[in-house]
Amino acid sequence: MAGAGRSLRGAGKRGAASSSSSSSSSSASASACVYYATTGVLVTLCVAGAYFLTSASSASLAGADGDGPVTTAYRHTTRSSFTYEVTREKTAAPAPPREVERLDEPRGQGGAAAEEEEERGADADAAAALDDDPRGKPDLDDHGADEEETKGAAAAMDAQRAEEDDNVSSGDAIAGGDEAAKDTSASTSALAGEEEKEEEAMREESQEHEHEPHLQMPQGEESRVATVEEKSLDGGIEEESIAGQRQSEEEQIDHGDGAGSLRREAQEEVHVGEGYEMADHLPESELHNEGEEMLEQQQQQPEEERASEAEANTSESDAGGEGDTEDKPTMSDSEHKEEVIDSLPGEEDRAEVSATGGDVDQSAWATQADHSHQEKDRLEEAAGTDDNSADAGGGGGEEPEWRLCNVKAGPDYIPCLENEKAIKKLRPENYRRDEHRERHCPDEGPTCLVPLPAGYRRPIEWPKCRDRIWYNNVPHTKLVEVKGHQNWVKVSGQYLTFPGGGTQFIHGALHYIDFLQQSARGIAWGKRTRVVLDVGCGVASFGGYLFDRDVLAMSFAPKDEHEAQVQMALERGIPAISAVMGSKRLPFPSKVFDLVHCARCRVPWHADGGALLLELNRVLRPGGFFVWSATPVYQKLTEDVQIWKAMTALTKSMCWELVTIKKDRLNGIGAAFYRKPTSNECYEARRRQQPPMCSDDDEANAAWYIRINACMHRVPTGPSERGTTWPAEWPRRASTPPYWLNSSQAGAYGKPAPEDFAVDSEHWRRVVDKSYLNGLGIDWSRVRNVMDMRATYGGFAAAMKEQKIWVMNVVNVDAADTLPIIFERGLIGIYHDWCESFSTYPRTYDLLHADHLFSKIKERCAVLPVVAEVDRIVRPGGSIIVRDESGAVGKVEKLLRSLHWDVRLTFSNNDQGVLYAEKTDWRPEMLADPS
């Protein structure tokens, strides 16, 4: 404006020096130019102010819209650390309108508003010349102005033109320069006053709009105005995204063949969080509405960010192991969106689960913590420190400083089996019962990290890993030296190879397995016999080849002078734990194994009144087989003869039936087949009550830190008691509710137990089918060893039974004792307390699944050591799926990020969340203080 004023002053002076006619013509031309420029700028600025206020009201409405304090968040992160999250909140009151800047006061290079006021007088003679120009009246509708505002501006301009026409027609053309300048100044002042009135009206209108439920925006502008606030779980704003492409994405979903049905299906089953009791207070309708909102908000993800995310997902391939050059699977943008939307189905069942029948017994199921007096005492003593440590280790506060474990075991560190301070306190008699090889956990869970062995590589995929593993992953040769001639394990270049033999089956496990079935046809591998306990398993070739017969074996052996035998088994992809037949019961319930096997397992069954064999009797199902393949069965050495006599007397007093003794000519060994009774008649007919029957208050299912008692529990005989009937044949038993689940008893989630079982099974089937197998981007060809860290009925494992994996179902000692149900389904599991370390070697699991574990564990102990334990037992390249309360998921995510895990997906809704993360090869450089 200042520049324009100076130009007009120059034009005015030139007009005064010329003739009257030329002066009049020049003045009219200049006035026309000034009028056109001034009017166009002012009107444009008015329109911009209206649009600015409308945008502000739209933004305030985005916070005011909604029915309650509901928050929905979706984040999908990649190695490039892209984070997407949608947040929707209800504010307490609408935000006040923002002050409108005086947009009609632009500044030139050397001018300002004050200078413009001084120059207005010289511009008056040019204002009248534009009254006939059609461009002098801009179309305000094209700029999105309201109709009333347009009419008001047009009326003001018409009034101005009428005054200017009067001034021009006065006939004073020669001296009209000064008079026109005065008239134009007055007109300009009138326009300025009119503009202030319009701005005031617009501010009042915007305040009214903020209280309206919807704001109508001009088409084409809405996509540029609507914005979505993006935040991380810890509250820090990470980036801001435009959400205008949501409408086009919805149209693409709705118009494709079958896509509309996928979207509707996703809306029905998108609710989050699987520990059913966590959402009992939410009505089903509310959960459904939340799913619909979440679906719409997820579709706001911008294409630019999602394209970057897809590029980051394909930026890194797995390192080490066979197939190192293969990239991880990637998905197209639409595929990923649909699969993630479908990744959390089944939440409508959670509302159903909260309802209980009127006749249902609501008494809580017994837990292992209830049974174990030792566990109770230990928890009471540690109660004072648990509360404080839970706060300190819960993932809040400063990021932990990770250090490498400074222990003798180095890369093979198992905290509860290598507690030298506790072992040194044992007395000599404790060693005779192998108590030094039992669990002796530190008072506080370690928070150090186990180093990787030199040259570690990602494990070989199944089934190749059953025959060979990387030598550097388990660099131990003692078994090669001691057992090489028995075809246990050999060294072949950079591999450890496993010919499939064993001490009792040098010529291969498959021949030996078939020999056992032919000797006792009641075994019926894979049909009648599904779940097996292999005692003293060595490198677990027996269990590894039972997979070919549809049998699942729980193999165990101690961490003794036979270096890393269980570690080799797990590296091969075979189920195994490090445990010993010692002074305490095995961590399994009673009457669950279909068959127990011992091939030269070096266990003194006949010693101490047969205490260890009586422990096998406890876990063996009535009617199940005990297969003993050992030298006392077929050799005549003095020691062997004495052991055989002792075993014969012991098994007879235990009422075990010696079904047969068979000799395998190929391997030159023999095996004895015993069967546990199915009734109590034999027990009652014994002349000598040795071994004695257990007292009535001795709970057979108690297994956590319970000392072995040399007694026998009575066989169940009631029609509704567990153990009186053999389970259905596999695979039907996996989906069949156990006959002994009582409808009058509430299940773990509150409904009658059989219904609880069915709901759990259906729920995990949907989750696995719609999310885990396709929606998370997991390369299942690289997954073999899986652990469900907080299993209930084994629904997750049952849903995965068609995959080439096995699942270790962990039932927590403070949870309902549902482990017998898991075994009844033909699956395997174990009791455990996650306040302690698990009895396995480092780097032995490909995938951990934690359903509402961390929100429960924080009530008893710190979360930080549990996350360190997760890092210990997961292989590099392995992963974890966490389903929990949003707060717990956020804490775990923060700790995993500090461990340099690759957090690939986080998803939250209605205070429930899911996290999927992969472990990297990162290890800290500093050592912890020696323990």
Short mmCIF file of C-alpha atoms in Angstrom, two decimals, residues 81-306:
data_model
loop_
_atom_site.label_atom_id
_atom_site.label_comp_id
_atom_site.label_asym_id
_atom_site.label_seq_id
_atom_site.Cartn_x
_atom_site.Cartn_y
_atom_site.Cartn_z
CA SER A 81 10.94 -45.22 13.96
CA PHE A 82 7.80 -43.96 12.23
CA THR A 83 4.97 -43.68 14.73
CA TYR A 84 1.32 -43.20 13.91
CA GLU A 85 -1.28 -42.63 16.56
CA VAL A 86 -4.80 -41.27 16.51
CA THR A 87 -6.12 -39.63 19.68
CA ARG A 88 -9.64 -38.47 20.30
CA GLU A 89 -10.59 -36.81 23.59
CA LYS A 90 -13.50 -34.89 25.01
CA THR A 91 -12.47 -31.52 26.44
CA ALA A 92 -14.04 -29.95 29.48
CA ALA A 93 -15.10 -26.83 27.57
CA PRO A 94 -14.64 -25.47 24.03
CA ALA A 95 -11.50 -23.45 23.51
CA PRO A 96 -12.05 -19.67 23.24
CA PRO A 97 -11.73 -18.19 19.75
CA ARG A 98 -8.29 -17.03 18.84
CA GLU A 99 -7.64 -13.32 18.34
CA VAL A 100 -7.78 -12.37 14.67
CA GLU A 101 -4.72 -10.56 13.41
CA ARG A 102 -5.20 -7.33 11.55
CA LEU A 103 -4.64 -8.81 8.15
CA ASP A 104 -5.62 -5.52 6.49
CA GLU A 105 -2.34 -3.94 7.63
CA PRO A 106 0.40 -5.49 5.53
CA ARG A 107 3.88 -3.99 5.68
CA GLY A 108 5.96 -3.13 2.66
CA GLN A 109 9.72 -3.07 2.56
CA GLY A 110 9.95 0.41 3.96
CA GLY A 111 6.42 1.22 5.11
CA ALA A 112 3.94 0.46 7.90
CA ALA A 113 0.36 1.16 8.88
CA ALA A 114 1.13 4.73 9.96
CA GLU A 115 2.72 5.52 6.60
CA GLU A 116 -0.31 4.16 4.81
CA GLU A 117 -2.63 6.54 6.70
CA GLU A 118 -0.53 9.51 5.55
CA GLU A 119 -0.65 8.42 1.93
CA ARG A 120 -4.38 7.75 1.66
CA GLY A 121 -5.16 11.40 0.89
CA ALA A 122 -3.09 11.39 -2.29
CA ASP A 123 -4.86 8.32 -3.66
CA ALA A 124 -8.40 9.72 -3.79
CA ASP A 125 -8.33 10.88 -7.43
CA ALA A 126 -7.74 7.32 -8.64
CA ALA A 127 -10.63 5.66 -6.78
CA ALA A 128 -13.48 6.72 -9.08
CA ALA A 129 -12.08 5.38 -12.33
CA LEU A 130 -12.79 1.65 -11.51
CA ASP A 131 -16.54 1.89 -10.89
CA ASP A 132 -17.36 0.34 -14.28
CA ASP A 133 -14.71 -2.41 -14.15
CA PRO A 134 -16.41 -5.85 -13.85
CA ARG A 135 -13.40 -7.19 -11.98
CA GLY A 136 -13.92 -4.63 -9.26
CA LYS A 137 -16.47 -6.93 -7.60
CA PRO A 138 -14.79 -10.26 -6.84
CA ASP A 139 -16.82 -13.43 -6.42
CA LEU A 140 -16.55 -14.05 -2.70
CA ASP A 141 -18.34 -17.38 -2.95
CA ASP A 142 -15.35 -18.81 -4.76
CA HIS A 143 -13.32 -18.20 -1.64
CA GLY A 144 -15.69 -19.95 0.69
CA ALA A 145 -17.28 -16.86 2.32
CA ASP A 146 -20.77 -17.06 3.81
CA GLU A 147 -23.68 -15.70 1.80
CA GLU A 148 -24.47 -12.98 4.31
CA GLU A 149 -20.89 -11.81 4.36
CA THR A 150 -20.87 -11.66 0.56
CA LYS A 151 -24.05 -9.58 0.43
CA GLY A 152 -22.74 -7.18 3.08
CA ALA A 153 -19.49 -6.61 1.24
CA ALA A 154 -21.31 -6.08 -2.08
CA ALA A 155 -23.67 -3.54 -0.51
CA ALA A 156 -20.76 -1.57 0.94
CA MET A 157 -19.04 -1.50 -2.42
CA ASP A 158 -22.22 -0.29 -4.19
CA ALA A 159 -22.61 2.54 -1.68
CA GLN A 160 -19.02 3.53 -2.20
CA ARG A 161 -19.42 3.56 -5.97
CA ALA A 162 -22.53 5.74 -5.74
CA GLU A 163 -20.64 8.34 -3.75
CA GLU A 164 -17.74 8.20 -6.16
CA ASP A 165 -20.07 8.64 -9.16
CA ASP A 166 -21.46 11.79 -7.57
CA ASN A 167 -17.97 13.15 -7.06
CA VAL A 168 -16.88 12.39 -10.62
CA SER A 169 -20.02 13.93 -12.15
CA SER A 170 -19.58 17.29 -10.33
CA GLY A 171 -17.70 18.61 -13.42
CA ASP A 172 -14.73 20.02 -11.50
CA ALA A 173 -12.29 18.00 -13.64
CA ILE A 174 -9.22 20.25 -13.47
CA ALA A 175 -9.17 20.72 -9.71
CA GLY A 176 -10.70 17.30 -9.14
CA GLY A 177 -7.39 15.81 -8.11
CA ASP A 178 -7.48 17.22 -4.60
CA GLU A 179 -11.21 16.81 -4.13
CA ALA A 180 -11.11 13.25 -5.44
CA ALA A 181 -8.35 12.48 -3.00
CA LYS A 182 -10.50 13.71 -0.13
CA ASP A 183 -13.52 11.75 -1.31
CA THR A 184 -11.44 8.59 -1.76
CA SER A 185 -9.98 8.98 1.73
CA ALA A 186 -13.46 9.17 3.17
CA SER A 187 -14.53 6.13 1.16
CA THR A 188 -11.51 4.19 2.32
CA SER A 189 -12.28 5.06 5.93
CA ALA A 190 -15.84 3.85 5.41
CA LEU A 191 -14.56 0.59 3.99
CA ALA A 192 -12.20 0.14 6.94
CA GLY A 193 -15.06 0.66 9.37
CA GLU A 194 -17.23 -1.74 7.40
CA GLU A 195 -14.40 -4.30 7.50
CA GLU A 196 -14.10 -4.03 11.30
CA LYS A 197 -17.84 -4.63 11.61
CA GLU A 198 -17.56 -7.69 9.38
CA GLU A 199 -14.66 -9.09 11.44
CA GLU A 200 -16.62 -8.57 14.68
CA ALA A 201 -19.60 -10.37 13.18
CA MET A 202 -17.40 -13.21 12.07
CA ARG A 203 -15.90 -13.60 15.57
CA GLU A 204 -19.37 -13.80 17.09
CA GLU A 205 -20.40 -16.33 14.47
CA SER A 206 -17.33 -18.47 15.16
CA GLN A 207 -18.15 -18.52 18.87
CA GLU A 208 -21.64 -19.74 18.01
CA HIS A 209 -20.23 -22.42 15.70
CA GLU A 210 -18.03 -23.82 18.45
CA HIS A 211 -21.16 -24.94 20.31
CA GLU A 212 -22.71 -26.59 17.26
CA PRO A 213 -22.37 -30.39 16.84
CA HIS A 214 -21.08 -30.15 13.28
CA LEU A 215 -19.31 -27.51 11.24
CA GLN A 216 -20.09 -27.36 7.54
CA MET A 217 -16.92 -26.69 5.59
CA PRO A 218 -16.76 -25.93 1.87
CA GLN A 219 -15.97 -28.98 -0.21
CA GLY A 220 -12.29 -29.21 -0.96
CA GLU A 221 -11.26 -27.25 2.12
CA GLU A 222 -12.21 -29.82 4.76
CA SER A 223 -9.35 -32.14 3.89
CA ARG A 224 -6.90 -29.27 4.29
CA VAL A 225 -8.30 -28.09 7.60
CA ALA A 226 -8.93 -31.36 9.48
CA THR A 227 -5.82 -32.39 11.37
CA VAL A 228 -5.10 -35.28 13.67
CA GLU A 229 -2.95 -34.94 16.73
CA GLU A 230 -0.37 -37.72 17.01
CA LYS A 231 1.24 -38.70 20.29
CA SER A 232 3.43 -41.45 21.66
CA LEU A 233 2.34 -43.60 24.62
CA ASP A 234 4.39 -41.51 27.04
CA GLY A 235 2.56 -38.36 26.01
CA GLY A 236 5.20 -36.60 23.91
CA ILE A 237 3.95 -35.27 20.57
CA GLU A 238 6.04 -36.90 17.86
CA GLU A 239 4.60 -35.62 14.60
CA GLU A 240 1.51 -34.04 13.05
CA SER A 241 -0.41 -35.50 10.14
CA ILE A 242 -3.09 -34.30 7.72
CA ALA A 243 -6.15 -36.55 7.70
CA GLY A 244 -7.83 -35.39 4.52
CA GLN A 245 -7.32 -38.63 2.63
CA ARG A 246 -9.55 -40.60 4.98
CA GLN A 247 -12.62 -40.22 2.76
CA SER A 248 -10.91 -41.53 -0.37
CA GLU A 249 -9.45 -44.48 1.55
CA GLU A 250 -12.88 -45.38 2.93
CA GLU A 251 -14.32 -45.27 -0.57
CA GLN A 252 -11.59 -47.61 -1.81
CA ILE A 253 -12.38 -50.06 1.00
CA ASP A 254 -16.13 -49.95 0.46
CA HIS A 255 -16.09 -50.27 -3.35
CA GLY A 256 -13.70 -53.20 -3.82
CA ASP A 257 -15.00 -56.74 -4.35
CA GLY A 258 -15.48 -58.22 -0.92
CA ALA A 259 -13.69 -55.29 0.72
CA GLY A 260 -16.88 -53.92 2.23
CA SER A 261 -17.53 -57.18 4.01
CA LEU A 262 -13.97 -57.19 5.31
CA ARG A 263 -14.46 -53.72 6.72
CA ARG A 264 -17.75 -54.63 8.37
CA GLU A 265 -16.18 -57.78 9.81
CA ALA A 266 -13.30 -55.75 11.15
CA GLN A 267 -15.71 -53.30 12.77
CA GLU A 268 -17.41 -56.14 14.56
CA GLU A 269 -14.24 -57.75 15.92
CA VAL A 270 -11.70 -55.00 16.46
CA HIS A 271 -11.81 -54.74 20.24
CA VAL A 272 -8.62 -55.12 22.25
CA GLY A 273 -7.18 -57.02 25.25
CA GLU A 274 -7.66 -60.66 25.92
CA GLY A 275 -7.52 -61.26 29.68
CA TYR A 276 -11.30 -61.41 29.77
CA GLU A 277 -11.64 -60.22 33.33
CA MET A 278 -9.94 -56.99 32.30
CA ALA A 279 -13.00 -55.69 30.42
CA ASP A 280 -15.89 -57.13 32.38
CA HIS A 281 -17.13 -53.65 33.17
CA LEU A 282 -17.53 -52.68 29.51
CA PRO A 283 -20.93 -53.31 27.88
CA GLU A 284 -20.88 -55.05 24.54
CA SER A 285 -22.45 -52.12 22.71
CA GLU A 286 -19.75 -49.76 23.93
CA LEU A 287 -17.04 -52.12 22.81
CA HIS A 288 -18.66 -52.38 19.38
CA ASN A 289 -18.88 -48.60 19.00
CA GLU A 290 -15.26 -48.25 19.99
CA GLY A 291 -14.35 -50.72 17.26
CA GLU A 292 -16.15 -48.64 14.64
CA GLU A 293 -14.45 -45.43 15.76
CA MET A 294 -11.07 -47.11 15.80
CA LEU A 295 -11.60 -48.40 12.25
CA GLU A 296 -12.40 -44.92 10.99
CA GLN A 297 -9.47 -43.32 12.79
CA GLN A 298 -7.02 -45.89 11.57
CA GLN A 299 -7.98 -44.99 8.02
CA GLN A 300 -6.73 -41.43 8.61
CA GLN A 301 -3.15 -42.58 8.25
CA PRO A 302 -1.53 -40.46 5.51
CA GLU A 303 -0.23 -42.14 2.40
CA GLU A 304 3.14 -40.39 2.63
CA GLU A 305 3.78 -41.77 6.13
CA ARG A 306 2.49 -45.23 5.28
#
